[in-house]
PDB file of C-alpha atoms and ligand atoms in Angstrom:
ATOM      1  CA  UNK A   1      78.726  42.183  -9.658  1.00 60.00           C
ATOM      2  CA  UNK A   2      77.279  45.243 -11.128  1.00 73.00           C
ATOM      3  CA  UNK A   3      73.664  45.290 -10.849  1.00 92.00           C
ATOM      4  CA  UNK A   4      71.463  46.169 -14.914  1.00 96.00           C
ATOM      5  CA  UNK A   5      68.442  47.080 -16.029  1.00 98.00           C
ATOM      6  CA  UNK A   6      67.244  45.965 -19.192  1.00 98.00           C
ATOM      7  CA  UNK A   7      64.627  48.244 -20.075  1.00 98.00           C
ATOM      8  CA  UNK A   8      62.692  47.584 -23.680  1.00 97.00           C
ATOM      9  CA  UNK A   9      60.117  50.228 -24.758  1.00 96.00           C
ATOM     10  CA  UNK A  10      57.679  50.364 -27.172  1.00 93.00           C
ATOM     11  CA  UNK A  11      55.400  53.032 -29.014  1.00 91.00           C
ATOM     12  CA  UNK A  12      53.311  53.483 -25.930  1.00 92.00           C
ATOM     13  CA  UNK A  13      56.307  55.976 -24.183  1.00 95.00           C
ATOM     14  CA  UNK A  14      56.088  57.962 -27.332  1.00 95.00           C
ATOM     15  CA  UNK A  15      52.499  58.166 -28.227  1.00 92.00           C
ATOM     16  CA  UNK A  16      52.207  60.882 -25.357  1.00 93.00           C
ATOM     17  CA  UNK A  17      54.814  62.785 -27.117  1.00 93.00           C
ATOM     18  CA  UNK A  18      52.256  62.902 -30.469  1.00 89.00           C
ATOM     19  CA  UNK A  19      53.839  59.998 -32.352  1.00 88.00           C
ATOM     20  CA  UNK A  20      51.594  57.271 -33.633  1.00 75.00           C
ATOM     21  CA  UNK A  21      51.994  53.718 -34.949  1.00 71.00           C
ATOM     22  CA  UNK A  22      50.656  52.062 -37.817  1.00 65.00           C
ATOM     23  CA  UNK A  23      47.827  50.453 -35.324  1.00 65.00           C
ATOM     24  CA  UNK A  24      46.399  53.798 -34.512  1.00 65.00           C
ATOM     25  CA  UNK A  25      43.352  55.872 -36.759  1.00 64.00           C
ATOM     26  CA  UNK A  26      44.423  58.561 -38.579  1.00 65.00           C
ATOM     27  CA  UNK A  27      47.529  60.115 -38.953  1.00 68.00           C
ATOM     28  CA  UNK A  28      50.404  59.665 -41.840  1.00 72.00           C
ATOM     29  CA  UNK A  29      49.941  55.513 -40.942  1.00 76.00           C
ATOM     30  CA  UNK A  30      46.408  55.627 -42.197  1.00 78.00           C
ATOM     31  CA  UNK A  31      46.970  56.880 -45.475  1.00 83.00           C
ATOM     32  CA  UNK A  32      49.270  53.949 -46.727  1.00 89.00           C
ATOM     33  CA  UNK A  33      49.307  49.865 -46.554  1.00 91.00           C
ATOM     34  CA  UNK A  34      52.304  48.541 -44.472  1.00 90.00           C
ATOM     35  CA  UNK A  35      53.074  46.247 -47.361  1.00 94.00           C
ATOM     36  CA  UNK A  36      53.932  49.599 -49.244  1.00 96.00           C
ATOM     37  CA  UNK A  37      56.322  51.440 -46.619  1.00 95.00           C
ATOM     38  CA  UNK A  38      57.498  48.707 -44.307  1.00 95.00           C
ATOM     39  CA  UNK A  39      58.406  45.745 -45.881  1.00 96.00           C
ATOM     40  CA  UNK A  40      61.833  45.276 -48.659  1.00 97.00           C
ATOM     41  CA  UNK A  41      59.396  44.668 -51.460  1.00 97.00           C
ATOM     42  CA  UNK A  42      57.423  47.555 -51.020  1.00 97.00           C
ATOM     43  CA  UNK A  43      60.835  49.643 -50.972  1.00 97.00           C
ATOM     44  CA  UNK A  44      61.759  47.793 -54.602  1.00 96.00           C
ATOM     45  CA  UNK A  45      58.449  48.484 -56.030  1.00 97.00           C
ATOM     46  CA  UNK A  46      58.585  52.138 -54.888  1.00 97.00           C
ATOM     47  CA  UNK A  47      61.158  53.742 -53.611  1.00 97.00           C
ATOM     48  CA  UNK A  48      60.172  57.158 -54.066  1.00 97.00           C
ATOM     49  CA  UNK A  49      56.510  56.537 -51.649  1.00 96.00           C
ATOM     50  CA  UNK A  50      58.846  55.245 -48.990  1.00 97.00           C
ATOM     51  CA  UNK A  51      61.667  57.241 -48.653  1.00 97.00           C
ATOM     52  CA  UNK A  52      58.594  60.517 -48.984  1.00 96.00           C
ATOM     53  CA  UNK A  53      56.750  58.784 -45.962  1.00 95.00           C
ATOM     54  CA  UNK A  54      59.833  58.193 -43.857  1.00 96.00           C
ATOM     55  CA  UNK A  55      60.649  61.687 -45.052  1.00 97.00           C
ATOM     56  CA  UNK A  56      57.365  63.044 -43.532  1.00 94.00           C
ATOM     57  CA  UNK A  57      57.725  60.547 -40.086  1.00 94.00           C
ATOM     58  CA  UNK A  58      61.272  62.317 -39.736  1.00 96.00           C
ATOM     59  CA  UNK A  59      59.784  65.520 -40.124  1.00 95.00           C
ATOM     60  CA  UNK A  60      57.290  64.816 -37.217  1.00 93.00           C
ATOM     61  CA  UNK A  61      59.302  63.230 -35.106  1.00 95.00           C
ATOM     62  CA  UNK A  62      61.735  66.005 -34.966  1.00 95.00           C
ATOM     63  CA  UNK A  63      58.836  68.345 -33.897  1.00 95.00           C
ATOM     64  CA  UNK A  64      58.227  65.785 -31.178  1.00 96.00           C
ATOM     65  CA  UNK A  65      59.601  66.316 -27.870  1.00 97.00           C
ATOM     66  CA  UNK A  66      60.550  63.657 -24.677  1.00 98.00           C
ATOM     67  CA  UNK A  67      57.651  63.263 -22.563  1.00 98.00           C
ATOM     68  CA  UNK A  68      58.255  62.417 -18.706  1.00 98.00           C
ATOM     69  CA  UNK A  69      58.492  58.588 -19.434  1.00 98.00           C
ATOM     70  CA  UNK A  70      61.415  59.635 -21.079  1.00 98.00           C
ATOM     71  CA  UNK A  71      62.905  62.236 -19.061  1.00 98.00           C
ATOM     72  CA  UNK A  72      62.713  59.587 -16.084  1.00 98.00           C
ATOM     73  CA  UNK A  73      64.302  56.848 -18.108  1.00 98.00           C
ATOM     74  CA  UNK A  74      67.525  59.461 -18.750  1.00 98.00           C
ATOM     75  CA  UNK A  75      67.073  59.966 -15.051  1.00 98.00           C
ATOM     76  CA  UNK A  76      67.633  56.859 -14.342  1.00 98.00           C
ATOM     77  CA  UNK A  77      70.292  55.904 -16.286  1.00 98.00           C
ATOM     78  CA  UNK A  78      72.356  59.220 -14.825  1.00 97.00           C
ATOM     79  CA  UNK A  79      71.376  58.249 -11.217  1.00 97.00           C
ATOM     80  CA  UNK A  80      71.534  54.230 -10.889  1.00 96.00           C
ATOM     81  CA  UNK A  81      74.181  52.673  -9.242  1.00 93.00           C
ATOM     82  CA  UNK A  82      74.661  50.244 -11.838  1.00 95.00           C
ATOM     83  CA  UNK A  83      74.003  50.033 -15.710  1.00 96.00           C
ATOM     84  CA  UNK A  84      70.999  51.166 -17.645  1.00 98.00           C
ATOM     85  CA  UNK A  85      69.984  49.427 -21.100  1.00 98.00           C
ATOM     86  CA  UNK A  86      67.197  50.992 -23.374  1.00 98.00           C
ATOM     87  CA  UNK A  87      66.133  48.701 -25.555  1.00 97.00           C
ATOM     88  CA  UNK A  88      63.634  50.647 -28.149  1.00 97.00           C
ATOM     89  CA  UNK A  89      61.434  49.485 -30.506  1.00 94.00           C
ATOM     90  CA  UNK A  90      60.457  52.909 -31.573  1.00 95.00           C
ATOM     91  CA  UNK A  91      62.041  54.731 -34.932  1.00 96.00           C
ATOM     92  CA  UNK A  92      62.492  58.023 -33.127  1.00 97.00           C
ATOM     93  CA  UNK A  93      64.980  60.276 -31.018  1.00 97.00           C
ATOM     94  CA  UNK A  94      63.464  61.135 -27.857  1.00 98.00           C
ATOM     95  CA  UNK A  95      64.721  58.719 -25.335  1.00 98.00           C
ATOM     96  CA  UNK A  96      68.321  60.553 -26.797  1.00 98.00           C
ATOM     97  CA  UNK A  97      66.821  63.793 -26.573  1.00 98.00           C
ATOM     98  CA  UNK A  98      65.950  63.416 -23.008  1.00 98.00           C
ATOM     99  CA  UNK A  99      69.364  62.872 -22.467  1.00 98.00           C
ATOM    100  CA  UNK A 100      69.601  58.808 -22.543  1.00 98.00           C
ATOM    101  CA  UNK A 101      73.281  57.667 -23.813  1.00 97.00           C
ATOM    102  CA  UNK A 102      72.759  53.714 -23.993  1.00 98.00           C
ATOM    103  CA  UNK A 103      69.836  52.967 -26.582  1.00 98.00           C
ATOM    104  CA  UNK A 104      69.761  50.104 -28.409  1.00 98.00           C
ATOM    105  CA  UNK A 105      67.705  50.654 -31.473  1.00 97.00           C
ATOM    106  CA  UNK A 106      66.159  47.312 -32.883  1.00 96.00           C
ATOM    107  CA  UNK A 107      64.104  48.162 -35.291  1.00 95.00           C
ATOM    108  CA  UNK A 108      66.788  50.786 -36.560  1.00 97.00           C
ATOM    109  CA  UNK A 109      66.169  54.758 -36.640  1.00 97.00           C
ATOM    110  CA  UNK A 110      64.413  57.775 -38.263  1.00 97.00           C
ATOM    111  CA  UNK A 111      67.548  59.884 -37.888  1.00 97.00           C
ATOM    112  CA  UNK A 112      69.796  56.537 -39.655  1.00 98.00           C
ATOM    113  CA  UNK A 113      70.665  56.191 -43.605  1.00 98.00           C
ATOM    114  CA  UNK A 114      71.788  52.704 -44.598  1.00 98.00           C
ATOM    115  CA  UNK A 115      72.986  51.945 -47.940  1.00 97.00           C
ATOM    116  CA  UNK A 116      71.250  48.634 -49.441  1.00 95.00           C
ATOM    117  CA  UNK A 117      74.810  47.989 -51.605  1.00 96.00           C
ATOM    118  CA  UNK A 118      77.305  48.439 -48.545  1.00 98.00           C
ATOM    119  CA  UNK A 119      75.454  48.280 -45.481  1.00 96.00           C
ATOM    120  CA  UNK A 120      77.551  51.631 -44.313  1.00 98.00           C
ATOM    121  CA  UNK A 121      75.381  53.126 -41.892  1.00 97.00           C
ATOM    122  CA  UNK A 122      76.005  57.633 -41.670  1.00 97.00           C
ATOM    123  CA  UNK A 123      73.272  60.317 -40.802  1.00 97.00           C
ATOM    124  CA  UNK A 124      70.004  60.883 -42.525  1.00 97.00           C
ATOM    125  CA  UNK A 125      69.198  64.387 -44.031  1.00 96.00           C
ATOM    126  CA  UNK A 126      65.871  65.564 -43.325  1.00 95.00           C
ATOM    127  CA  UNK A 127      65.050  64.450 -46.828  1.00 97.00           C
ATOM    128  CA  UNK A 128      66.237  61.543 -48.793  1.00 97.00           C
ATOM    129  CA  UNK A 129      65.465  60.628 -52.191  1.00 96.00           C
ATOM    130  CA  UNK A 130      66.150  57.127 -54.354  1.00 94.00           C
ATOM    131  CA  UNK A 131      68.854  59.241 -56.198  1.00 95.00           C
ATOM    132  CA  UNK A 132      70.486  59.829 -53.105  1.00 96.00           C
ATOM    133  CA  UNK A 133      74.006  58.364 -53.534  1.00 96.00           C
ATOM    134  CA  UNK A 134      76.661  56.001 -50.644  1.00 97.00           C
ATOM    135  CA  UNK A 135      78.878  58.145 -49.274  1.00 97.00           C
ATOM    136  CA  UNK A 136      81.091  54.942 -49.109  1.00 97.00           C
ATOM    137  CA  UNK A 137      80.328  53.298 -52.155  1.00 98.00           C
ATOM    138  CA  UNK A 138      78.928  55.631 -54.052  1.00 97.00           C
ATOM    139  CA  UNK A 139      75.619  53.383 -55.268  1.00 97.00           C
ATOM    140  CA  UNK A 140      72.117  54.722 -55.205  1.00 95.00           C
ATOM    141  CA  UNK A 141      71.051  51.894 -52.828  1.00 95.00           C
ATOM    142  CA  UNK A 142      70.249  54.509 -49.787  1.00 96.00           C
ATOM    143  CA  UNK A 143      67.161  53.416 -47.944  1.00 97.00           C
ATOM    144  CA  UNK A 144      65.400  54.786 -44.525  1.00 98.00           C
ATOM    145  CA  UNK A 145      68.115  52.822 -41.727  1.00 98.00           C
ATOM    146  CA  UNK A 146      64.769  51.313 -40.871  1.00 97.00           C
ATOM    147  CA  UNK A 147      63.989  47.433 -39.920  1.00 96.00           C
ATOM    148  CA  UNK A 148      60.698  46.570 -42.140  1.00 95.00           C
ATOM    149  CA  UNK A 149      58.781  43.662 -41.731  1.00 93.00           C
ATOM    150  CA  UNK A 150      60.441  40.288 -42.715  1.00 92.00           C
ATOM    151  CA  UNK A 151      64.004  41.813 -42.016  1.00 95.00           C
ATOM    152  CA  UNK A 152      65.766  40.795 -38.407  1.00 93.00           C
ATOM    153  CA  UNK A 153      65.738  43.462 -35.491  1.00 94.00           C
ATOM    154  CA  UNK A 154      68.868  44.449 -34.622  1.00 96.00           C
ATOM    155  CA  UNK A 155      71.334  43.868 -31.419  1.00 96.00           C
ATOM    156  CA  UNK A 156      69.269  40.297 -30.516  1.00 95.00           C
ATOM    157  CA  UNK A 157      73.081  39.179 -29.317  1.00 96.00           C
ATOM    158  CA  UNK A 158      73.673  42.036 -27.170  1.00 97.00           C
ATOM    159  CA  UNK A 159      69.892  42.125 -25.687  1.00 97.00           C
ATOM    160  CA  UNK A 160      70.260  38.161 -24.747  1.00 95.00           C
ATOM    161  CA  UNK A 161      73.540  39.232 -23.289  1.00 96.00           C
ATOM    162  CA  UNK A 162      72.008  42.049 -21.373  1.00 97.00           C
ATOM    163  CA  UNK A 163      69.525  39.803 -20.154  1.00 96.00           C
ATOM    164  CA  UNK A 164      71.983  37.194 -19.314  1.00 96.00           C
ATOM    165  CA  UNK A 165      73.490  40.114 -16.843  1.00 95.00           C
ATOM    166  CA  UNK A 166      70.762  42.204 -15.860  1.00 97.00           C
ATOM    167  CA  UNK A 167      68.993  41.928 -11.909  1.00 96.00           C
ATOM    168  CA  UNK A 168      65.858  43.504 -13.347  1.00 97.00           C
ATOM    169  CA  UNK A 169      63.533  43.717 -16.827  1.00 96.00           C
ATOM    170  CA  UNK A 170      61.233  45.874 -17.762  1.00 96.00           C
ATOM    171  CA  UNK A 171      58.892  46.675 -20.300  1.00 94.00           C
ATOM    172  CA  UNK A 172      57.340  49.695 -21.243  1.00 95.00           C
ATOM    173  CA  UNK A 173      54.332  50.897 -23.378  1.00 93.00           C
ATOM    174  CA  UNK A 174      54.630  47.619 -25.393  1.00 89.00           C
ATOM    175  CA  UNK A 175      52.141  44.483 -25.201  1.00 77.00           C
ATOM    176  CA  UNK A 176      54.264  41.765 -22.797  1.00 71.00           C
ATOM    177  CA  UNK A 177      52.931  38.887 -24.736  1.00 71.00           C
ATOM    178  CA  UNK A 178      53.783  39.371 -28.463  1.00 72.00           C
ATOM    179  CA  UNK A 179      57.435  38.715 -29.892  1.00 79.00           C
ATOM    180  CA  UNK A 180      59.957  39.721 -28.914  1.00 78.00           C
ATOM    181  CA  UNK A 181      58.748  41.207 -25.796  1.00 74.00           C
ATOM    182  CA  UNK A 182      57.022  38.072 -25.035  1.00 83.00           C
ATOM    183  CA  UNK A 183      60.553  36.427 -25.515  1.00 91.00           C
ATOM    184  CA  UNK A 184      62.620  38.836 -23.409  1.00 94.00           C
ATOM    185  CA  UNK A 185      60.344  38.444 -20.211  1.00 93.00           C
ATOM    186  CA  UNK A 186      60.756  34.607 -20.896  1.00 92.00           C
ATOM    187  CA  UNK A 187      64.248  35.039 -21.178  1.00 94.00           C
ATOM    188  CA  UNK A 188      64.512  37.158 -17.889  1.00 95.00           C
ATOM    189  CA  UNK A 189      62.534  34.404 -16.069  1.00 93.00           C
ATOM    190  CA  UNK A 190      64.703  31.751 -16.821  1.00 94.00           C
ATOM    191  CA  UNK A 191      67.490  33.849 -15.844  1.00 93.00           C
ATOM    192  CA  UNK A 192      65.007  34.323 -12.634  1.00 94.00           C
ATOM    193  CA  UNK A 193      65.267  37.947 -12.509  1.00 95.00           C
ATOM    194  CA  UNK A 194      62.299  40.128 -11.559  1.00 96.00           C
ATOM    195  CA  UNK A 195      60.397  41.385 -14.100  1.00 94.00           C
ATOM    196  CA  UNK A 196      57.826  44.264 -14.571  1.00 94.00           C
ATOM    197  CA  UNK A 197      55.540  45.392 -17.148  1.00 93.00           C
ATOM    198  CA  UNK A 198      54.369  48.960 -17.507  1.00 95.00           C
ATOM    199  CA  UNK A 199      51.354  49.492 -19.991  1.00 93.00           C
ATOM    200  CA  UNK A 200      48.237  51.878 -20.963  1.00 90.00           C
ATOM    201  CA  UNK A 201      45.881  48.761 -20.689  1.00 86.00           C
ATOM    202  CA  UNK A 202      46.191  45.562 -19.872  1.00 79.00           C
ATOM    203  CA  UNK A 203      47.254  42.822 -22.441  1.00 70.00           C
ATOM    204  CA  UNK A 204      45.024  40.558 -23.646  1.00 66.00           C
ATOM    205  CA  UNK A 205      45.139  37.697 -22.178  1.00 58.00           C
ATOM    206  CA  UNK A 206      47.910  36.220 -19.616  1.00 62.00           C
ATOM    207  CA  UNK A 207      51.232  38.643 -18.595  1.00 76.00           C
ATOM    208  CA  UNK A 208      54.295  36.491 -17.969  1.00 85.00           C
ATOM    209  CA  UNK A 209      55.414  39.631 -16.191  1.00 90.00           C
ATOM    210  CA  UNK A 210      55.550  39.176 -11.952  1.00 93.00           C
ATOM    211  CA  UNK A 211      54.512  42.605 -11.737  1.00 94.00           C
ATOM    212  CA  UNK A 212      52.210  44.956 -13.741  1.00 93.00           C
ATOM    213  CA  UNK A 213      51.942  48.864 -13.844  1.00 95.00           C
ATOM    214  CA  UNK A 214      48.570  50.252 -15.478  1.00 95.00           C
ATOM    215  CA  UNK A 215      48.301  53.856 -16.403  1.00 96.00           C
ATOM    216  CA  UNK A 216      49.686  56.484 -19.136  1.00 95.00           C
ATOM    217  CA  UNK A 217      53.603  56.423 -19.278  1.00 96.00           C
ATOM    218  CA  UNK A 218      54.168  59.762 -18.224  1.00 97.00           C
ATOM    219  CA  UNK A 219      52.458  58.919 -14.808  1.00 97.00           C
ATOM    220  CA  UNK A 220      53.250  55.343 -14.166  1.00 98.00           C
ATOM    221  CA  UNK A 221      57.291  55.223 -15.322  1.00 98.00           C
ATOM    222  CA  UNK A 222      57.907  58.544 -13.306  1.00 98.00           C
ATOM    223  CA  UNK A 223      56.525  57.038 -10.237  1.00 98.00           C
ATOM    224  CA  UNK A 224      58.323  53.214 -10.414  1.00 98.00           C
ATOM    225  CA  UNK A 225      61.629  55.304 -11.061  1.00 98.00           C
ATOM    226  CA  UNK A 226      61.408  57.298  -8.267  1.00 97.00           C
ATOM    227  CA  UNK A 227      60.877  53.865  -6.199  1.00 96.00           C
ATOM    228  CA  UNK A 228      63.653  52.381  -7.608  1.00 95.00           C
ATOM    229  CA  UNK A 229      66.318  54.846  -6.826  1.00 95.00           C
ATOM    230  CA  UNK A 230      64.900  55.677  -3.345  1.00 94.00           C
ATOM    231  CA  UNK A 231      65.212  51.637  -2.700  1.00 84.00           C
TER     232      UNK A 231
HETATM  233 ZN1   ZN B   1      77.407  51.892 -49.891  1.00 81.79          ZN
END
């Protein structure tokens, strides 16, 4: 049997690389409410304020470049004698632009339009607008290929099937015990497969991880990969 790694990151691998979240100070999160740009109702009410701030977080994130957490991940996945799966939670490019071929995206993509008529999925510009028209179907449905709050993350069947497969799971730069972190690492210990949780800090609380890493991405990650393909 092939030996996997299911590896699911989180905005902790990318904050190094300048990109912050909605739970940090400051930055282009601070300025609006999360009802307003993440959530399906806050894209009916406005359209126009949401596809501008996704316009602005595409913007930055292709200024951003892969830090080492990244660059080791891409290692990784070229080097292992076996399969590599990056599951993301984060919106942006840089586990790609490291070099990374098998991403799963499940809370969709900066760089993805999706059209809310169709559900044809085809590259974003730089800028969208509300106006912006289906190259499929030709409505003016296109929205930000984003998962908001209340809508389902995406690839849950192939991630459980991952996990079903994989010898190893880890997590990176993402708290271990909320969802659905907290219900891969269950997952992968009912499968009884090793798991390991890299962080900045420790979670509040209990891990459920057998194994935990403590220390900036681009220092920890580097260091655990290097283990694993010397093993
Ligand atoms: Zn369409």
């Amino acid at each position: 049997m092939t030996e996997m790694i299911t590896i699911l990151t989180g905005a902790g691998i990318s904050a190094e690389s300048g990109l912050g979240t909605f739970r940090d100070e400051g930055g282009l999160w601070a300025q609006h409410r999360i009802e307003d740009v993440a959530t399906p109702e806050g894209f009916a009410r406005d359209p126009e304020l949401v596809h501008s701030f996704y316009n602005a977080r595409r913007a930055q994130a292709r200024e951003a470049t892969p830090n080492a957490a990244h660059e080791a991940l891409a290692k990784l996945e070229a080097r292992y004698n076996g399969e590599v799966l990056i599951v993301t939670q984060n919106v942006d490019g840089l586990h790609e632009a490291a070099g990374a071929q098998n991403v799963l995206h499940m809370h969709g993509q900066l760089e993805g339009a999706l059209c809310g008529a169709c559900e044809k999925r085809w590259a974003a510009p730089l800028v969208m607008h509300p106006s912006d028209t289906c190259p499929h179907c030709n409505a003016a449905a296109t929205r930000p290929d984003i998962v908001w709050f209340g809508e389902m993350p995406y690839g849950m069947d192939t991630i459980e099937d991952a996990l079903a497969r994989s010898t190893l799971f880890a997590s990176i730069g993402t708290s271990g015990n909320v969802y659905p972190a907290a219900g891969f690492v269950a997952q992968a210990r009912q499968n009884r497969i090793p798991t390991i949780e890299l962080n900045l800090e420790a979670s509040q609380g209990g891990t459920l991880f057998d194994e935990r890493r403590l220390g900036p991405a681009s220092k920890v990650v580097p260091a655990w990969i290097d283990e694993l393909l010397s093993a």
